[in-house]
């Protein structure tokens, strides 16, 4: 599940927080120090400073407190809907679950509806497309595991949808997508003139369209798994430099990263953790035992094997993380960092 933090300020809020914690065991629950009990941690050193940290490390923040408090406390940390966490606000009786921030790309609306269903509360969703029963472009992208190249163009197409216009979908990558009206599938971009009812296009590809005769938005499938290893202490910036160079080498958009995959002994490597958070992708961990099952398929180093128990990290982890997919860039070894790129096998 996505990383969720639950924050409460009152004894009544803590009761609901514990109920949510029981429903979602992986969630972290925070409350005032005087109310700390088993399963809950103290809000330290202050709510504002705690939220600043959680904004960078969690995918979903669920506040059980007044909406006004939440608005004031999150305001300094809001950046962009592509990177902000989902923010939910609940009353301490659990009657209402408000999707306050990142309803689409952050899946805030989804979580409001899910929590409402799980605790018999009412989700409060105010995004125009949802209240009109329309799948907005950013929701379409999120549901179909794609990145949006240009948010302004996405907004322009969502306006067309709200006006009742039909949007054509051109899927150059044969990427598995969920499609329903008012989206229609176009099987050949050279024949768009056969669809006069279409007022705009969703173009799904690793490479953007050269020219379109109507408004369009470019969506990039997020289906590339990065197998990654590094020496101890490598910084986010050092790793990211090698990663970007690897994508440039095979002319793939950086936005197509779905996850990073590494070995268990690198799970606490700060540079990898920070990079995964910056990319808003999971850092998937593979055990030594699982790597041993496939390591003979790849070249490696006996020195590495003596050090960590397996002879290579990047390629076996990429292979496992991509569900035994296709290697599109063999391992790159640069400055103590190893990176290989894998096209995820769609299962």
Coordinates of C-alpha atoms in Angstrom, one line a residue:
X1 CA 0.0 0.0 0.0
X2 CA 1.0 3.6 -0.3
X3 CA 2.8 5.1 2.7
X4 CA 0.1 6.7 4.9
X5 CA 0.5 9.0 7.9
X6 CA -2.4 9.6 10.3
X7 CA -2.3 12.7 12.5
X8 CA -4.6 13.5 15.4
X9 CA -4.6 16.2 18.1
X10 CA -7.4 15.1 20.4
X11 CA -8.3 12.0 22.5
X12 CA -11.4 11.5 20.3
X13 CA -9.3 11.8 17.2
X14 CA -6.8 9.2 18.5
X15 CA -9.7 6.7 18.9
X16 CA -10.5 7.1 15.2
X17 CA -6.8 7.1 14.3
X18 CA -6.3 3.7 16.1
X19 CA -9.3 2.4 14.1
X20 CA -7.7 3.5 10.9
X21 CA -4.4 2.0 12.0
X22 CA -6.1 -1.3 12.6
X23 CA -7.7 -1.0 9.1
X24 CA -4.3 -0.1 7.5
X25 CA -1.6 -1.7 9.6
X26 CA 1.3 -0.2 7.6
X27 CA 0.1 3.3 8.3
X28 CA 2.0 5.4 10.8
X29 CA -0.1 7.1 13.5
X30 CA 0.9 10.4 15.2
X31 CA -0.7 12.2 18.1
X32 CA 0.0 14.6 20.9
X33 CA 2.6 13.4 23.4
X34 CA 0.1 13.2 26.3
X35 CA -2.1 10.8 24.3
X36 CA 0.7 8.5 23.1
X37 CA -0.3 4.8 23.4
X38 CA 0.7 1.5 21.8
X39 CA 0.6 1.9 18.0
X40 CA 0.9 5.7 18.1
X41 CA 4.0 8.0 18.1
X42 CA 4.3 11.6 19.4
X43 CA 4.1 14.6 17.2
X44 CA 7.5 16.2 17.7
X45 CA 8.8 18.8 17.9
X46 CA 5.7 20.5 16.6
X47 CA 2.8 19.8 14.2
X48 CA 4.3 22.3 11.6
X49 CA 7.7 20.7 11.6
X50 CA 6.3 17.2 11.6
X51 CA 4.2 18.0 8.6
X52 CA 7.2 19.4 6.8
X53 CA 9.0 16.1 7.2
X54 CA 5.9 13.9 6.4
X55 CA 5.2 15.9 3.2
X56 CA 8.5 14.7 1.8
X57 CA 8.3 11.1 3.0
X58 CA 4.6 9.9 2.8
X59 CA 2.2 9.5 -0.1
X60 CA -1.0 10.0 1.9
X61 CA -1.5 12.3 4.9
X62 CA -4.8 11.8 6.8
X63 CA -5.5 14.6 9.3
X64 CA -8.2 14.0 12.0
X65 CA -8.8 17.6 13.0
X66 CA -10.4 20.9 11.8
X67 CA -9.9 21.7 8.1
X68 CA -8.7 25.2 9.0
X69 CA -5.8 23.8 11.0
X70 CA -4.8 21.6 8.1
X71 CA -5.0 24.4 5.5
X72 CA -2.7 26.5 7.6
X73 CA -0.2 23.8 8.5
X74 CA 0.3 22.4 4.9
X75 CA 0.3 25.8 3.1
X76 CA 4.1 26.4 3.2
X77 CA 4.9 22.9 1.8
X78 CA 2.5 22.7 -1.2
X79 CA 4.6 22.6 -4.4
X80 CA 2.9 20.9 -7.4
X81 CA 0.2 18.3 -7.9
X82 CA 2.7 16.0 -9.5
X83 CA 4.8 15.7 -6.3
X84 CA 2.5 16.7 -3.4
X85 CA 1.1 13.9 -1.3
X86 CA -2.7 13.3 -1.1
X87 CA -4.1 15.2 1.9
X88 CA -7.3 14.0 3.6
X89 CA -9.2 15.7 6.4
X90 CA -11.6 13.9 8.8
X91 CA -13.7 14.8 11.7
X92 CA -13.0 12.8 14.8
X93 CA -16.3 10.9 14.5
X94 CA -15.3 9.7 11.0
X95 CA -18.5 11.0 9.5
X96 CA -16.8 12.9 6.6
X97 CA -13.5 12.3 4.7
X98 CA -12.5 15.3 2.7
X99 CA -10.1 15.0 -0.2
X100 CA -8.3 18.3 0.2
X101 CA -5.1 18.0 -1.9
X102 CA -3.9 15.9 -4.9
X103 CA -7.2 14.2 -5.5
X104 CA -6.2 12.9 -8.9
X105 CA -2.5 12.3 -9.3
X106 CA -2.0 11.7 -5.6
X107 CA -5.1 9.5 -5.4
X108 CA -6.7 11.6 -2.7
X109 CA -10.2 11.0 -4.1
X110 CA -9.5 7.2 -4.2
X111 CA -8.4 7.2 -0.6
X112 CA -11.4 9.3 0.5
X113 CA -13.7 6.9 -1.1
X114 CA -11.9 3.8 0.2
X115 CA -11.7 5.1 3.8
X116 CA -15.4 6.1 3.6
X117 CA -16.3 2.6 2.5
X118 CA -14.1 1.0 5.1
X119 CA -15.4 3.0 8.1
X120 CA -18.9 3.8 6.9
X121 CA -18.1 7.5 6.4
X122 CA -19.0 10.0 3.6
X123 CA -16.3 11.0 1.2
X124 CA -16.3 14.7 0.2
X125 CA -14.9 15.2 -3.3
X126 CA -15.1 18.6 -4.9
X127 CA -13.1 18.2 -8.1
X128 CA -15.3 19.3 -11.1
X129 CA -14.6 16.2 -13.2
X130 CA -15.6 13.8 -10.5
X131 CA -18.7 15.6 -9.5
X132 CA -19.7 15.5 -13.2
X133 CA -18.8 11.9 -13.6
X134 CA -15.9 12.6 -16.0
X135 CA -12.5 10.9 -15.9
X136 CA -10.1 13.9 -16.0
X137 CA -6.9 13.6 -17.9
X138 CA -4.8 13.4 -14.7
X139 CA -7.0 10.6 -13.4
X140 CA -6.8 8.9 -16.7
X141 CA -3.0 9.1 -16.6
X142 CA -2.9 7.9 -13.0
X143 CA -5.2 4.9 -13.6
X144 CA -3.2 3.9 -16.7
X145 CA 0.2 4.3 -15.1
X146 CA 1.4 7.2 -17.2
X147 CA 3.2 10.4 -16.6
X148 CA 1.9 13.7 -18.0
X149 CA 4.4 15.7 -20.0
X150 CA 2.6 19.0 -19.9
X151 CA 0.1 19.8 -17.1
X152 CA -1.3 22.8 -18.9
X153 CA -2.3 20.7 -21.9
X154 CA -3.8 18.2 -19.5
X155 CA -6.0 20.9 -18.0
X156 CA -7.0 22.1 -21.5
X157 CA -8.2 18.7 -22.4
X158 CA -10.1 18.2 -19.1
X159 CA -11.9 21.5 -19.9
X160 CA -13.0 19.9 -23.3
X161 CA -14.2 16.8 -21.4
X162 CA -16.3 19.0 -19.0
X163 CA -17.8 20.7 -22.1
X164 CA -18.9 17.2 -23.3
X165 CA -16.3 16.9 -26.1
X166 CA -15.0 13.5 -27.3
X167 CA -11.3 12.8 -26.8
X168 CA -9.4 10.3 -29.0
X169 CA -6.7 8.0 -27.6
X170 CA -3.7 7.1 -29.7
X171 CA -1.7 4.3 -28.0
X172 CA 1.6 4.0 -29.8
X173 CA 3.2 1.7 -27.2
X174 CA 0.4 -0.9 -27.0
X175 CA 0.3 0.0 -23.3
X176 CA -2.5 -1.7 -21.4
X177 CA -5.1 1.0 -20.8
X178 CA -8.6 1.3 -19.3
X179 CA -10.9 3.1 -21.8
X180 CA -14.4 4.3 -21.5
X181 CA -16.5 7.2 -23.0
X182 CA -16.0 10.0 -23.8
X183 CA -12.6 8.6 -24.6
X184 CA -12.4 6.6 -27.9
X185 CA -9.6 4.5 -29.3
X186 CA -7.9 5.6 -32.5
X187 CA -6.0 2.7 -34.1
X188 CA -4.1 4.8 -36.7
X189 CA -2.9 8.3 -36.1
X190 CA -2.8 8.8 -39.9
X191 CA -6.6 8.5 -40.1
X192 CA -7.7 11.0 -37.5
X193 CA -9.7 12.8 -40.1
X194 CA -12.1 9.9 -40.0
X195 CA -13.2 11.0 -36.6
X196 CA -14.7 14.5 -37.0
X197 CA -16.4 14.3 -33.6
X198 CA -13.0 14.3 -31.8
X199 CA -11.9 17.6 -30.3
X200 CA -8.6 16.6 -28.7
X201 CA -6.2 13.7 -28.3
X202 CA -4.4 11.7 -25.6
X203 CA -1.1 10.5 -27.2
X204 CA 0.5 7.6 -25.3
X205 CA 4.1 7.1 -26.4
X206 CA 7.7 7.1 -25.3
X207 CA 8.2 9.7 -28.0
X208 CA 5.9 12.7 -28.4
X209 CA 3.9 13.5 -31.5
X210 CA 5.5 15.7 -34.2
X211 CA 2.3 17.5 -35.0
X212 CA -1.4 17.3 -34.2
X213 CA -4.2 19.2 -35.8
X214 CA -6.1 19.5 -32.5
X215 CA -5.3 20.0 -28.8
X216 CA -3.4 17.0 -27.4
X217 CA -1.6 15.9 -24.3
X218 CA 1.4 13.5 -24.3
X219 CA 1.3 10.7 -21.8
X220 CA 4.4 8.6 -21.1
X221 CA 3.9 5.0 -19.9
X222 CA 5.6 4.4 -16.6
X223 CA 6.9 0.9 -17.3
X224 CA 10.6 1.1 -16.9
X225 CA 12.2 -0.6 -13.9
X226 CA 15.6 0.5 -12.8
X227 CA 17.9 -2.2 -11.4
X228 CA 20.3 -0.3 -9.1
X229 CA 23.3 -0.8 -6.8
X230 CA 25.8 1.6 -5.3
X231 CA 28.7 1.9 -2.9
X232 CA 27.8 3.0 0.6
X233 CA 27.2 6.7 1.0
X234 CA 26.5 7.6 -2.6
X235 CA 24.3 10.7 -2.6
X236 CA 21.0 11.2 -4.4
X237 CA 22.6 13.7 -6.7
X238 CA 25.4 11.3 -7.6
X239 CA 23.0 8.5 -8.4
X240 CA 20.6 10.7 -10.3
X241 CA 23.3 12.0 -12.5
X242 CA 24.2 8.4 -13.6
X243 CA 20.5 7.5 -13.9
X244 CA 19.7 10.4 -16.2
X245 CA 22.7 9.7 -18.4
X246 CA 21.5 6.1 -18.7
X247 CA 18.1 7.3 -20.0
X248 CA 19.7 9.8 -22.4
X249 CA 21.9 7.0 -23.8
X250 CA 18.9 5.1 -25.1
X251 CA 16.8 8.2 -25.7
X252 CA 14.0 7.3 -23.3
X253 CA 12.1 9.9 -21.3
X254 CA 13.1 10.0 -17.7
X255 CA 9.4 10.2 -16.7
X256 CA 8.9 6.5 -17.7
X257 CA 10.5 5.2 -14.5
X258 CA 8.0 3.0 -12.6
X259 CA 10.2 1.9 -9.7
X260 CA 13.8 1.4 -8.5
X261 CA 14.9 -2.2 -7.5
X262 CA 17.8 -3.0 -5.3
X263 CA 19.2 -5.6 -2.9
X264 CA 18.1 -5.9 0.8
X265 CA 21.4 -4.7 2.2
X266 CA 20.9 -1.3 0.4
X267 CA 17.4 -0.8 1.8
X268 CA 18.6 1.9 4.2
X269 CA 20.9 3.7 1.7
X270 CA 19.9 7.3 2.1
X271 CA 20.8 8.3 -1.5
X272 CA 18.5 5.6 -2.9
X273 CA 15.7 6.5 -0.5
X274 CA 15.9 10.2 -1.4
X275 CA 15.9 9.5 -5.1
X276 CA 12.9 7.2 -4.9
X277 CA 11.0 9.9 -2.9
X278 CA 12.0 12.6 -5.4
X279 CA 10.8 10.5 -8.3
X280 CA 7.6 9.4 -6.4
X281 CA 8.3 5.8 -7.2
X282 CA 8.7 2.7 -4.9
X283 CA 12.2 1.5 -3.9
X284 CA 11.6 -2.2 -4.3
X285 CA 13.8 -4.5 -2.2
X286 CA 15.0 -8.0 -3.2
X287 CA 16.5 -10.5 -0.8
X288 CA 19.8 -12.2 -1.3
X289 CA 18.0 -15.5 -1.5
X290 CA 15.8 -14.4 -4.4
X291 CA 18.8 -12.9 -6.2
X292 CA 20.7 -16.2 -5.9
X293 CA 17.9 -18.0 -7.8
X294 CA 18.6 -15.9 -10.9
X295 CA 22.2 -14.5 -10.6
X296 CA 23.7 -17.2 -12.8
X297 CA 21.9 -15.6 -15.8
X298 CA 24.1 -12.5 -15.4
X299 CA 27.8 -11.5 -15.3
X300 CA 29.1 -10.5 -11.9
X301 CA 32.1 -10.2 -9.6
X302 CA 33.5 -12.7 -7.2
X303 CA 34.6 -9.9 -5.0
X304 CA 31.0 -8.6 -4.8
X305 CA 29.9 -12.1 -4.0
X306 CA 32.4 -12.4 -1.1
X307 CA 31.2 -9.0 0.2
X308 CA 27.4 -9.3 0.0
X309 CA 26.6 -12.9 -0.9
X310 CA 25.7 -12.5 -4.6
X311 CA 27.9 -11.6 -7.5
X312 CA 25.7 -8.8 -8.9
X313 CA 22.9 -6.5 -7.9
X314 CA 21.6 -4.2 -10.7
X315 CA 20.7 -6.8 -13.4
X316 CA 19.2 -9.5 -11.1
X317 CA 17.2 -6.8 -9.3
X318 CA 16.0 -5.2 -12.5
X319 CA 15.0 -8.6 -13.9
X320 CA 13.1 -9.5 -10.7
X321 CA 11.5 -6.1 -10.4
X322 CA 10.3 -6.1 -14.0
X323 CA 8.6 -9.5 -13.5
X324 CA 11.3 -11.2 -15.7
X325 CA 11.0 -8.5 -18.3
X326 CA 13.3 -7.4 -21.1
X327 CA 16.6 -5.7 -20.5
X328 CA 16.8 -2.5 -22.6
X329 CA 20.1 -1.2 -21.2
X330 CA 22.7 -3.6 -19.8
X331 CA 24.4 -2.7 -16.6
X332 CA 26.2 0.7 -16.6
X333 CA 29.1 0.9 -14.0
X334 CA 30.0 4.5 -13.3
X335 CA 31.6 6.0 -10.2
X336 CA 30.6 3.2 -7.8
X337 CA 27.0 3.1 -9.1
X338 CA 25.5 0.3 -11.2
X339 CA 22.3 0.8 -13.2
X340 CA 20.4 -1.4 -15.7
X341 CA 17.0 -0.6 -17.3
X342 CA 14.2 -3.1 -17.8
X343 CA 10.9 -3.0 -19.7
X344 CA 8.3 -4.3 -17.4
X345 CA 6.6 -7.5 -18.5
X346 CA 2.8 -6.7 -18.5
X347 CA 1.1 -9.5 -16.5

